[in-house]
């Protein structure tokens, strides 16, 4: 990994970019080493998450938004990471988001990468954040991240994105209520797509009502958190009210307003200090995630499987409790860590 | 999570609108554990090469029923190589007359599959071809 390589990424060597994306996605040693270097060059891009139920028009909306962002800021490159689910049975995947993005392919400043979720839950793949860092380092100013079709709990994208767009459609009936409750909390911008269908106004006003209710709660909660934070990390009180926008993405209707909202959300984040706070939170979450994996690896090296098995058996025979088994395992781990560091 | 997944682009160049064959193959490769990027109908060779570049695929499957294979396939091969992807496996499915098969193979097409092909054979071939390239 040399600075020459990073240079060539920034200058637009798309073959090199595409190959390093694969290496990072596959978690090869090369990919890991590259990512360590590349991370130091990240932090400039606005990451925009797009989530919502299957069939709500996420891909089409991303397609339209990418076009409009390029029109507004021609000197900024746009990356799209589109995640689709992997089969839990075969590990295979059919990645079909590009079908809705065909008219972006004549613009060489837009780079679309499809990703299979590879068993991760939460709406993203395990390496989605890593890929977004590669794009960021390669000088892409906007990174659009489209999640798998999401229901209630696929909210990982919030930890990663600066701006989260939740896409909904009219006329999804009563089922949608539960989804609304789940996704409202994570939306910075709410979109009622396919708004040329009946019931769009009703859906939009319903969402607006729910935003207003949730908004007063959000303020109280954020104030509470502020008093608990250490002085260095106190964030500004939240005063962004998620707008509810109607779009017909396939006809490019409402996309100007959506783009306005995306850009002014970035301004808001920067001015309020939230950009900094989100960046810190994302990095903290990233470190914690890796730490848990590494600690487990360490543990597995320090404590032979037979030791674990024998404690499981003792617990099954009701000689000790699972709690006690954990205490013993931790003690065993500690002793062996000391031994190996001597 | 470090297992190398085979990534395949399935595309339909040209103007015919029959994508059932392409979808059947895409589905079969998926069920074989591969990651299949499906781009849909009416792709130009440039669009296919661009998608192959961005997705860093190991193989490209072209479905052609229009009779324009002698114009489209060489153009895709040339565009993909011009992008620097010299080791991508390109295979073709559809209605290809006997007399056109050998010339296409000579230009670098890996295999040509006609109607009635067993999709398990396709999966097996692709797997073997991609892992042979990886070792080379």
mmCIF file of C-alpha atoms in Angstrom, chain A residues 159-272:
data_model
loop_
_atom_site.group_PDB
_atom_site.id
_atom_site.type_symbol
_atom_site.label_atom_id
_atom_site.label_comp_id
_atom_site.label_asym_id
_atom_site.label_seq_id
_atom_site.Cartn_x
_atom_site.Cartn_y
_atom_site.Cartn_z
ATOM 1 C CA UNK A 159 -24.723 4.375 12.656
ATOM 2 C CA UNK A 160 -23.014 4.837 9.346
ATOM 3 C CA UNK A 161 -24.871 7.609 7.520
ATOM 4 C CA UNK A 162 -24.802 11.337 8.181
ATOM 5 C CA UNK A 163 -28.227 11.638 6.618
ATOM 6 C CA UNK A 164 -30.834 8.879 6.686
ATOM 7 C CA UNK A 165 -33.686 8.940 4.179
ATOM 8 C CA UNK A 166 -36.629 6.656 4.923
ATOM 9 C CA UNK A 167 -38.744 5.828 1.874
ATOM 10 C CA UNK A 168 -42.388 4.876 2.195
ATOM 11 C CA UNK A 169 -45.257 4.509 -0.275
ATOM 12 C CA UNK A 170 -48.956 5.344 -0.096
ATOM 13 C CA UNK A 171 -51.600 2.744 0.520
ATOM 14 C CA UNK A 172 -49.647 0.115 2.347
ATOM 15 C CA UNK A 173 -52.542 -0.235 4.755
ATOM 16 C CA UNK A 174 -52.497 -0.963 8.412
ATOM 17 C CA UNK A 175 -49.304 -3.012 8.367
ATOM 18 C CA UNK A 176 -47.362 0.145 7.770
ATOM 19 C CA UNK A 177 -48.175 1.517 11.203
ATOM 20 C CA UNK A 178 -45.702 -0.718 12.958
ATOM 21 C CA UNK A 179 -43.033 0.096 10.441
ATOM 22 C CA UNK A 180 -43.618 3.795 10.849
ATOM 23 C CA UNK A 181 -43.092 3.526 14.565
ATOM 24 C CA UNK A 182 -39.791 1.754 14.014
ATOM 25 C CA UNK A 183 -38.354 3.883 11.265
ATOM 26 C CA UNK A 184 -39.524 7.316 12.357
ATOM 27 C CA UNK A 185 -36.832 7.495 14.969
ATOM 28 C CA UNK A 186 -34.033 7.050 12.454
ATOM 29 C CA UNK A 187 -35.249 9.303 9.634
ATOM 30 C CA UNK A 188 -33.637 12.659 8.947
ATOM 31 C CA UNK A 189 -35.783 12.934 5.842
ATOM 32 C CA UNK A 190 -39.046 11.069 5.187
ATOM 33 C CA UNK A 191 -40.124 10.410 1.619
ATOM 34 C CA UNK A 192 -43.509 9.270 0.374
ATOM 35 C CA UNK A 193 -42.502 7.855 -2.985
ATOM 36 C CA UNK A 194 -44.893 6.833 -5.781
ATOM 37 C CA UNK A 195 -46.887 9.876 -4.699
ATOM 38 C CA UNK A 196 -48.950 9.767 -7.895
ATOM 39 C CA UNK A 197 -50.845 6.874 -6.347
ATOM 40 C CA UNK A 198 -54.017 7.376 -4.334
ATOM 41 C CA UNK A 199 -53.574 8.119 -0.650
ATOM 42 C CA UNK A 200 -50.251 9.959 -0.941
ATOM 43 C CA UNK A 201 -51.483 13.112 0.792
ATOM 44 C CA UNK A 202 -52.989 11.061 3.570
ATOM 45 C CA UNK A 203 -49.757 9.127 4.094
ATOM 46 C CA UNK A 204 -47.721 12.325 4.084
ATOM 47 C CA UNK A 205 -49.926 14.093 6.611
ATOM 48 C CA UNK A 206 -49.975 10.991 8.799
ATOM 49 C CA UNK A 207 -46.176 10.938 8.788
ATOM 50 C CA UNK A 208 -46.054 14.671 9.512
ATOM 51 C CA UNK A 209 -48.259 14.193 12.539
ATOM 52 C CA UNK A 210 -46.054 11.430 13.828
ATOM 53 C CA UNK A 211 -42.907 13.482 13.266
ATOM 54 C CA UNK A 212 -44.378 16.336 15.285
ATOM 55 C CA UNK A 213 -45.245 14.029 18.142
ATOM 56 C CA UNK A 214 -41.843 12.398 18.112
ATOM 57 C CA UNK A 215 -40.041 15.688 17.760
ATOM 58 C CA UNK A 216 -40.967 17.022 21.183
ATOM 59 C CA UNK A 217 -39.822 13.750 22.705
ATOM 60 C CA UNK A 218 -36.549 13.883 20.819
ATOM 61 C CA UNK A 219 -35.748 17.272 22.285
ATOM 62 C CA UNK A 220 -36.287 16.128 25.844
ATOM 63 C CA UNK A 221 -34.237 13.029 25.294
ATOM 64 C CA UNK A 222 -31.340 14.882 23.782
ATOM 65 C CA UNK A 223 -31.233 17.381 26.613
ATOM 66 C CA UNK A 224 -31.093 14.534 29.082
ATOM 67 C CA UNK A 225 -28.234 12.911 27.243
ATOM 68 C CA UNK A 226 -26.320 16.156 27.134
ATOM 69 C CA UNK A 227 -26.210 16.432 30.881
ATOM 70 C CA UNK A 228 -24.865 12.896 31.125
ATOM 71 C CA UNK A 229 -22.113 13.364 28.565
ATOM 72 C CA UNK A 230 -18.626 14.462 29.450
ATOM 73 C CA UNK A 231 -18.095 18.203 28.799
ATOM 74 C CA UNK A 232 -16.038 17.589 25.650
ATOM 75 C CA UNK A 233 -18.824 15.644 23.991
ATOM 76 C CA UNK A 234 -21.819 17.843 24.694
ATOM 77 C CA UNK A 235 -23.768 18.215 21.473
ATOM 78 C CA UNK A 236 -26.014 21.067 20.440
ATOM 79 C CA UNK A 237 -29.694 20.656 21.184
ATOM 80 C CA UNK A 238 -31.394 18.987 18.265
ATOM 81 C CA UNK A 239 -33.387 21.345 16.118
ATOM 82 C CA UNK A 240 -33.702 19.473 12.841
ATOM 83 C CA UNK A 241 -37.290 18.506 12.171
ATOM 84 C CA UNK A 242 -37.377 15.700 9.587
ATOM 85 C CA UNK A 243 -39.211 17.014 6.518
ATOM 86 C CA UNK A 244 -41.838 14.806 4.862
ATOM 87 C CA UNK A 245 -41.488 14.967 1.071
ATOM 88 C CA UNK A 246 -43.567 13.528 -1.735
ATOM 89 C CA UNK A 247 -41.763 12.139 -4.784
ATOM 90 C CA UNK A 248 -42.398 10.177 -7.945
ATOM 91 C CA UNK A 249 -38.804 9.057 -8.416
ATOM 92 C CA UNK A 250 -39.433 7.302 -11.721
ATOM 93 C CA UNK A 251 -40.671 10.630 -13.170
ATOM 94 C CA UNK A 252 -38.038 12.679 -11.351
ATOM 95 C CA UNK A 253 -40.796 14.559 -9.504
ATOM 96 C CA UNK A 254 -39.938 16.034 -6.120
ATOM 97 C CA UNK A 255 -36.248 15.226 -6.499
ATOM 98 C CA UNK A 256 -35.182 18.890 -6.384
ATOM 99 C CA UNK A 257 -36.794 19.278 -2.973
ATOM 100 C CA UNK A 258 -35.262 16.047 -1.771
ATOM 101 C CA UNK A 259 -31.830 17.190 -2.884
ATOM 102 C CA UNK A 260 -32.367 20.557 -1.153
ATOM 103 C CA UNK A 261 -33.172 18.680 2.046
ATOM 104 C CA UNK A 262 -30.113 16.429 1.752
ATOM 105 C CA UNK A 263 -27.785 19.373 1.230
ATOM 106 C CA UNK A 264 -29.311 21.523 3.947
ATOM 107 C CA UNK A 265 -29.136 18.593 6.366
ATOM 108 C CA UNK A 266 -25.373 18.497 5.765
ATOM 109 C CA UNK A 267 -25.206 22.240 6.514
ATOM 110 C CA UNK A 268 -27.249 21.734 9.650
ATOM 111 C CA UNK A 269 -24.982 18.896 10.821
ATOM 112 C CA UNK A 270 -21.852 20.955 10.291
ATOM 113 C CA UNK A 271 -23.192 24.097 11.945
ATOM 114 C CA UNK A 272 -24.685 22.328 14.941
#
